[in-house]
Amino acid sequence: MQHVRAAVVVLSLSLLLPGVALAVDAPSPPDEAELVRVIDITDGDTIRVEWPDGWWERVRYIGIDTPEISHEPDGQDEPWGREATEANRDLVAGERVLLERDISDTDRYDRLLRYVWVEADDGWVMVNGELVAAGLAEVRAYEPDTKYHTWFRQLQEEARDGGLGMYADGEPRDDEAGDESGLLERFLDFIGWD
């Protein structure tokens, strides 16, 4: 049932995004990608997975940033945070997914940094790219993990041009330049500021 739901989401996104190559010209997962099961959705760009031996870990999607949601009862969500989280849930909740590592293994919060692939009827699709293509995630280049950065930027431009998701009102969530809005965060991370 989960595969059907994931396929419907991918098909729905591809119908909403004419001209965007979601699974056709997209990359494919490498042979060394690791198979795990998604057991929880934290937000739009973070999940919890279970390994075959029962061990679980948190996984942060590489190369993208989704609007934040509050985990407090009276907290405020960023605009489009719930939509990004629900799209992530629709794509991967309960699914077996492939995890692809770039250069770094974990972030400063000890989350695995990975590209996440989910199986659809016509093959594997990258969740990171699907969220960008739907206008629910912005591209972020966190060196040295930039393997798919150019592809992500192309998907983001097409989402922006199509007025999808957070670009529906013509304005991105942060600045028009995209990657530069993460400059301060990357600098603080570099100097070890928590």
PDB file of C-alpha atoms in Angstrom:
ATOM      1  CA  MET A   1       0.000   0.000   0.000  1.00  0.00           C
ATOM      2  CA  GLN A   2       2.828   2.402   0.843  1.00  0.00           C
ATOM      3  CA  HIS A   3       4.392   1.832  -2.607  1.00  0.00           C
ATOM      4  CA  VAL A   4       1.085   2.726  -4.208  1.00  0.00           C
ATOM      5  CA  ARG A   5       0.835   5.925  -2.150  1.00  0.00           C
ATOM      6  CA  ALA A   6       4.445   6.890  -2.996  1.00  0.00           C
ATOM      7  CA  ALA A   7       3.782   6.230  -6.679  1.00  0.00           C
ATOM      8  CA  VAL A   8       0.633   8.376  -6.553  1.00  0.00           C
ATOM      9  CA  VAL A   9       2.568  11.244  -4.957  1.00  0.00           C
ATOM     10  CA  VAL A  10       5.343  10.970  -7.556  1.00  0.00           C
ATOM     11  CA  LEU A  11       2.801  10.763 -10.366  1.00  0.00           C
ATOM     12  CA  SER A  12       0.865  13.707  -8.922  1.00  0.00           C
ATOM     13  CA  LEU A  13       4.029  15.788  -8.649  1.00  0.00           C
ATOM     14  CA  SER A  14       5.045  14.921 -12.201  1.00  0.00           C
ATOM     15  CA  LEU A  15       1.617  15.945 -13.520  1.00  0.00           C
ATOM     16  CA  LEU A  16       1.793  19.230 -11.630  1.00  0.00           C
ATOM     17  CA  LEU A  17       5.280  19.937 -12.927  1.00  0.00           C
ATOM     18  CA  PRO A  18       5.211  19.647 -16.704  1.00  0.00           C
ATOM     19  CA  GLY A  19       8.698  19.765 -18.089  1.00  0.00           C
ATOM     20  CA  VAL A  20      10.345  18.776 -14.811  1.00  0.00           C
ATOM     21  CA  ALA A  21      12.221  15.522 -15.135  1.00  0.00           C
ATOM     22  CA  LEU A  22      11.342  13.851 -11.864  1.00  0.00           C
ATOM     23  CA  ALA A  23      12.257  10.282 -12.631  1.00  0.00           C
ATOM     24  CA  VAL A  24      13.130  10.308 -16.336  1.00  0.00           C
ATOM     25  CA  ASP A  25      16.347  12.356 -16.531  1.00  0.00           C
ATOM     26  CA  ALA A  26      17.000  12.174 -12.832  1.00  0.00           C
ATOM     27  CA  PRO A  27      20.009  10.370 -11.382  1.00  0.00           C
ATOM     28  CA  SER A  28      19.683   6.827 -10.104  1.00  0.00           C
ATOM     29  CA  PRO A  29      20.889   5.347  -6.822  1.00  0.00           C
ATOM     30  CA  PRO A  30      24.368   3.836  -6.723  1.00  0.00           C
ATOM     31  CA  ASP A  31      24.902   0.149  -6.090  1.00  0.00           C
ATOM     32  CA  GLU A  32      26.448   0.856  -2.684  1.00  0.00           C
ATOM     33  CA  ALA A  33      23.307   2.604  -1.330  1.00  0.00           C
ATOM     34  CA  GLU A  34      22.055   1.020   1.894  1.00  0.00           C
ATOM     35  CA  LEU A  35      18.518  -0.352   2.314  1.00  0.00           C
ATOM     36  CA  VAL A  36      16.633   0.670   5.488  1.00  0.00           C
ATOM     37  CA  ARG A  37      13.021   1.121   6.614  1.00  0.00           C
ATOM     38  CA  VAL A  38      11.565   4.525   7.529  1.00  0.00           C
ATOM     39  CA  ILE A  39       9.999   4.386  10.998  1.00  0.00           C
ATOM     40  CA  ASP A  40       9.285   8.070  11.690  1.00  0.00           C
ATOM     41  CA  ILE A  41       9.024  11.430   9.964  1.00  0.00           C
ATOM     42  CA  THR A  42      10.530  14.277  11.990  1.00  0.00           C
ATOM     43  CA  ASP A  43       9.852  17.062   9.497  1.00  0.00           C
ATOM     44  CA  GLY A  44      10.248  17.853   5.812  1.00  0.00           C
ATOM     45  CA  ASP A  45      13.939  16.986   5.607  1.00  0.00           C
ATOM     46  CA  THR A  46      14.587  14.613   8.502  1.00  0.00           C
ATOM     47  CA  ILE A  47      13.468  11.023   9.099  1.00  0.00           C
ATOM     48  CA  ARG A  48      14.245   8.170  11.442  1.00  0.00           C
ATOM     49  CA  VAL A  49      15.199   4.833   9.885  1.00  0.00           C
ATOM     50  CA  GLU A  50      15.652   1.290  11.125  1.00  0.00           C
ATOM     51  CA  TRP A  51      18.490  -0.932   9.945  1.00  0.00           C
ATOM     52  CA  PRO A  52      17.898  -4.665   9.339  1.00  0.00           C
ATOM     53  CA  ASP A  53      19.485  -5.456  12.734  1.00  0.00           C
ATOM     54  CA  GLY A  54      16.916  -3.277  14.558  1.00  0.00           C
ATOM     55  CA  TRP A  55      19.238  -0.309  15.177  1.00  0.00           C
ATOM     56  CA  TRP A  56      17.703   3.077  14.331  1.00  0.00           C
ATOM     57  CA  GLU A  57      19.203   6.431  13.369  1.00  0.00           C
ATOM     58  CA  ARG A  58      18.073   9.893  12.361  1.00  0.00           C
ATOM     59  CA  VAL A  59      18.745  10.911   8.761  1.00  0.00           C
ATOM     60  CA  ARG A  60      18.975  14.493   7.466  1.00  0.00           C
ATOM     61  CA  TYR A  61      18.475  14.940   3.729  1.00  0.00           C
ATOM     62  CA  ILE A  62      21.571  16.343   2.008  1.00  0.00           C
ATOM     63  CA  GLY A  63      21.451  19.470  -0.132  1.00  0.00           C
ATOM     64  CA  ILE A  64      18.028  20.785   0.828  1.00  0.00           C
ATOM     65  CA  ASP A  65      16.306  22.720   3.576  1.00  0.00           C
ATOM     66  CA  THR A  66      12.580  22.661   4.281  1.00  0.00           C
ATOM     67  CA  PRO A  67      10.650  25.151   6.409  1.00  0.00           C
ATOM     68  CA  GLU A  68      10.687  24.220  10.083  1.00  0.00           C
ATOM     69  CA  ILE A  69       7.764  22.921  12.103  1.00  0.00           C
ATOM     70  CA  SER A  70       7.368  23.361  15.811  1.00  0.00           C
ATOM     71  CA  HIS A  71       7.419  20.296  18.011  1.00  0.00           C
ATOM     72  CA  GLU A  72       5.961  22.326  20.899  1.00  0.00           C
ATOM     73  CA  PRO A  73       2.166  22.357  21.526  1.00  0.00           C
ATOM     74  CA  ASP A  74       1.886  26.153  21.161  1.00  0.00           C
ATOM     75  CA  GLY A  75       4.818  26.631  18.803  1.00  0.00           C
ATOM     76  CA  GLN A  76       4.746  28.400  15.474  1.00  0.00           C
ATOM     77  CA  ASP A  77       5.482  26.608  12.218  1.00  0.00           C
ATOM     78  CA  GLU A  78       7.281  28.358   9.388  1.00  0.00           C
ATOM     79  CA  PRO A  79       5.112  28.847   6.284  1.00  0.00           C
ATOM     80  CA  TRP A  80       5.012  25.638   4.229  1.00  0.00           C
ATOM     81  CA  GLY A  81       6.542  23.600   7.067  1.00  0.00           C
ATOM     82  CA  ARG A  82       3.506  21.346   7.532  1.00  0.00           C
ATOM     83  CA  GLU A  83       3.113  20.865   3.777  1.00  0.00           C
ATOM     84  CA  ALA A  84       6.761  19.841   3.406  1.00  0.00           C
ATOM     85  CA  THR A  85       6.443  17.440   6.339  1.00  0.00           C
ATOM     86  CA  GLU A  86       3.266  15.877   4.934  1.00  0.00           C
ATOM     87  CA  ALA A  87       4.813  15.499   1.469  1.00  0.00           C
ATOM     88  CA  ASN A  88       7.804  13.779   3.067  1.00  0.00           C
ATOM     89  CA  ARG A  89       5.427  11.520   5.020  1.00  0.00           C
ATOM     90  CA  ASP A  90       3.469  10.664   1.856  1.00  0.00           C
ATOM     91  CA  LEU A  91       6.669   9.761   0.038  1.00  0.00           C
ATOM     92  CA  VAL A  92       8.499   7.651   2.634  1.00  0.00           C
ATOM     93  CA  ALA A  93       6.463   6.773   5.758  1.00  0.00           C
ATOM     94  CA  GLY A  94       6.846   3.040   6.400  1.00  0.00           C
ATOM     95  CA  GLU A  95       8.753   2.556   3.153  1.00  0.00           C
ATOM     96  CA  ARG A  96      11.982   0.741   2.525  1.00  0.00           C
ATOM     97  CA  VAL A  97      14.373   3.359   1.182  1.00  0.00           C
ATOM     98  CA  LEU A  98      17.943   3.504  -0.068  1.00  0.00           C
ATOM     99  CA  LEU A  99      20.413   5.814   1.665  1.00  0.00           C
ATOM    100  CA  GLU A 100      23.233   7.299  -0.403  1.00  0.00           C
ATOM    101  CA  ARG A 101      26.184   8.930   1.305  1.00  0.00           C
ATOM    102  CA  ASP A 102      28.081  11.841  -0.261  1.00  0.00           C
ATOM    103  CA  ILE A 103      31.304  12.858   1.552  1.00  0.00           C
ATOM    104  CA  SER A 104      30.280  13.596   5.155  1.00  0.00           C
ATOM    105  CA  ASP A 105      28.776  10.886   7.321  1.00  0.00           C
ATOM    106  CA  THR A 106      26.979  12.929  10.007  1.00  0.00           C
ATOM    107  CA  ASP A 107      26.153  16.518  10.910  1.00  0.00           C
ATOM    108  CA  ARG A 108      26.802  18.307  14.199  1.00  0.00           C
ATOM    109  CA  TYR A 109      23.619  16.750  15.642  1.00  0.00           C
ATOM    110  CA  ASP A 110      24.865  13.209  14.847  1.00  0.00           C
ATOM    111  CA  ARG A 111      22.244  12.712  12.137  1.00  0.00           C
ATOM    112  CA  LEU A 112      23.305  10.702   9.106  1.00  0.00           C
ATOM    113  CA  LEU A 113      23.601  12.937   6.028  1.00  0.00           C
ATOM    114  CA  ARG A 114      22.119  11.124   3.042  1.00  0.00           C
ATOM    115  CA  TYR A 115      20.337  11.325  -0.267  1.00  0.00           C
ATOM    116  CA  VAL A 116      17.175   9.244   0.197  1.00  0.00           C
ATOM    117  CA  TRP A 117      15.693   7.115  -2.583  1.00  0.00           C
ATOM    118  CA  VAL A 118      12.205   5.599  -2.579  1.00  0.00           C
ATOM    119  CA  GLU A 119      10.934   3.014  -5.033  1.00  0.00           C
ATOM    120  CA  ALA A 120       8.100   4.006  -7.354  1.00  0.00           C
ATOM    121  CA  ASP A 121       6.424   1.975 -10.081  1.00  0.00           C
ATOM    122  CA  ASP A 122       8.927   3.158 -12.689  1.00  0.00           C
ATOM    123  CA  GLY A 123      12.075   2.887 -10.546  1.00  0.00           C
ATOM    124  CA  TRP A 124      13.809   4.736  -7.738  1.00  0.00           C
ATOM    125  CA  VAL A 125      13.268   8.467  -7.206  1.00  0.00           C
ATOM    126  CA  MET A 126      15.258  10.744  -4.926  1.00  0.00           C
ATOM    127  CA  VAL A 127      13.112  12.242  -2.179  1.00  0.00           C
ATOM    128  CA  ASN A 128      15.447  15.231  -1.773  1.00  0.00           C
ATOM    129  CA  GLY A 129      14.830  16.182  -5.416  1.00  0.00           C
ATOM    130  CA  GLU A 130      11.089  15.497  -5.261  1.00  0.00           C
ATOM    131  CA  LEU A 131      10.684  17.987  -2.406  1.00  0.00           C
ATOM    132  CA  VAL A 132      12.671  20.640  -4.281  1.00  0.00           C
ATOM    133  CA  ALA A 133      10.694  20.017  -7.493  1.00  0.00           C
ATOM    134  CA  ALA A 134       7.417  20.508  -5.609  1.00  0.00           C
ATOM    135  CA  GLY A 135       8.581  23.856  -4.214  1.00  0.00           C
ATOM    136  CA  LEU A 136       8.602  22.480  -0.665  1.00  0.00           C
ATOM    137  CA  ALA A 137      12.380  22.619  -0.105  1.00  0.00           C
ATOM    138  CA  GLU A 138      15.134  25.059  -0.969  1.00  0.00           C
ATOM    139  CA  VAL A 139      18.527  24.018  -2.237  1.00  0.00           C
ATOM    140  CA  ARG A 140      21.432  24.376   0.190  1.00  0.00           C
ATOM    141  CA  ALA A 141      25.069  23.699  -0.665  1.00  0.00           C
ATOM    142  CA  TYR A 142      26.865  22.464   2.421  1.00  0.00           C
ATOM    143  CA  GLU A 143      30.390  21.670   1.306  1.00  0.00           C
ATOM    144  CA  PRO A 144      31.687  19.100   0.686  1.00  0.00           C
ATOM    145  CA  ASP A 145      28.335  17.321   0.121  1.00  0.00           C
ATOM    146  CA  THR A 146      27.315  18.751  -3.252  1.00  0.00           C
ATOM    147  CA  LYS A 147      27.095  15.780  -5.624  1.00  0.00           C
ATOM    148  CA  TYR A 148      23.593  16.673  -6.898  1.00  0.00           C
ATOM    149  CA  HIS A 149      23.700  20.435  -6.296  1.00  0.00           C
ATOM    150  CA  THR A 150      23.430  21.421  -9.972  1.00  0.00           C
ATOM    151  CA  TRP A 151      20.451  19.113 -10.505  1.00  0.00           C
ATOM    152  CA  PHE A 152      18.757  20.433  -7.354  1.00  0.00           C
ATOM    153  CA  ARG A 153      19.264  24.034  -8.553  1.00  0.00           C
ATOM    154  CA  GLN A 154      17.617  23.171 -11.869  1.00  0.00           C
ATOM    155  CA  LEU A 155      14.632  21.648 -10.056  1.00  0.00           C
ATOM    156  CA  GLN A 156      14.375  24.695  -7.788  1.00  0.00           C
ATOM    157  CA  GLU A 157      14.389  27.109 -10.730  1.00  0.00           C
ATOM    158  CA  GLU A 158      11.621  25.114 -12.400  1.00  0.00           C
ATOM    159  CA  ALA A 159       9.559  25.107  -9.175  1.00  0.00           C
ATOM    160  CA  ARG A 160      10.088  28.857  -8.795  1.00  0.00           C
ATOM    161  CA  ASP A 161       9.203  29.502 -12.451  1.00  0.00           C
ATOM    162  CA  GLY A 162       6.091  27.338 -12.073  1.00  0.00           C
ATOM    163  CA  GLY A 163       4.993  29.102  -8.873  1.00  0.00           C
ATOM    164  CA  LEU A 164       4.898  25.846  -6.940  1.00  0.00           C
ATOM    165  CA  GLY A 165       4.751  25.398  -3.175  1.00  0.00           C
ATOM    166  CA  MET A 166       6.530  28.165  -1.286  1.00  0.00           C
ATOM    167  CA  TYR A 167       7.019  30.018  -4.579  1.00  0.00           C
ATOM    168  CA  ALA A 168       3.264  30.287  -5.197  1.00  0.00           C
ATOM    169  CA  ASP A 169       3.272  33.976  -4.280  1.00  0.00           C
ATOM    170  CA  GLY A 170       6.399  34.600  -6.329  1.00  0.00           C
ATOM    171  CA  GLU A 171       8.675  34.945  -3.303  1.00  0.00           C
ATOM    172  CA  PRO A 172      11.066  32.347  -1.970  1.00  0.00           C
ATOM    173  CA  ARG A 173      11.126  31.645   1.755  1.00  0.00           C
ATOM    174  CA  ASP A 174      14.537  33.321   2.230  1.00  0.00           C
ATOM    175  CA  ASP A 175      16.441  35.440  -0.292  1.00  0.00           C
ATOM    176  CA  GLU A 176      16.293  35.240  -4.070  1.00  0.00           C
ATOM    177  CA  ALA A 177      19.840  33.875  -4.245  1.00  0.00           C
ATOM    178  CA  GLY A 178      18.913  30.604  -2.513  1.00  0.00           C
ATOM    179  CA  ASP A 179      22.207  29.233  -1.194  1.00  0.00           C
ATOM    180  CA  GLU A 180      23.491  32.464   0.317  1.00  0.00           C
ATOM    181  CA  SER A 181      20.779  32.429   3.003  1.00  0.00           C
ATOM    182  CA  GLY A 182      22.582  29.493   4.611  1.00  0.00           C
ATOM    183  CA  LEU A 183      25.926  31.320   4.696  1.00  0.00           C
ATOM    184  CA  LEU A 184      25.651  32.416   8.338  1.00  0.00           C
ATOM    185  CA  GLU A 185      24.578  28.934   9.449  1.00  0.00           C
ATOM    186  CA  ARG A 186      27.497  27.348   7.593  1.00  0.00           C
ATOM    187  CA  PHE A 187      29.931  29.864   9.113  1.00  0.00           C
ATOM    188  CA  LEU A 188      28.626  29.259  12.652  1.00  0.00           C
ATOM    189  CA  ASP A 189      28.824  25.513  12.063  1.00  0.00           C
ATOM    190  CA  PHE A 190      32.386  25.894  10.776  1.00  0.00           C
ATOM    191  CA  ILE A 191      33.553  27.755  13.890  1.00  0.00           C
ATOM    192  CA  GLY A 192      31.715  25.331  16.167  1.00  0.00           C
ATOM    193  CA  TRP A 193      29.130  27.804  17.473  1.00  0.00           C
ATOM    194  CA  ASP A 194      26.049  26.032  18.887  1.00  0.00           C
TER     195      ASP A 194
END
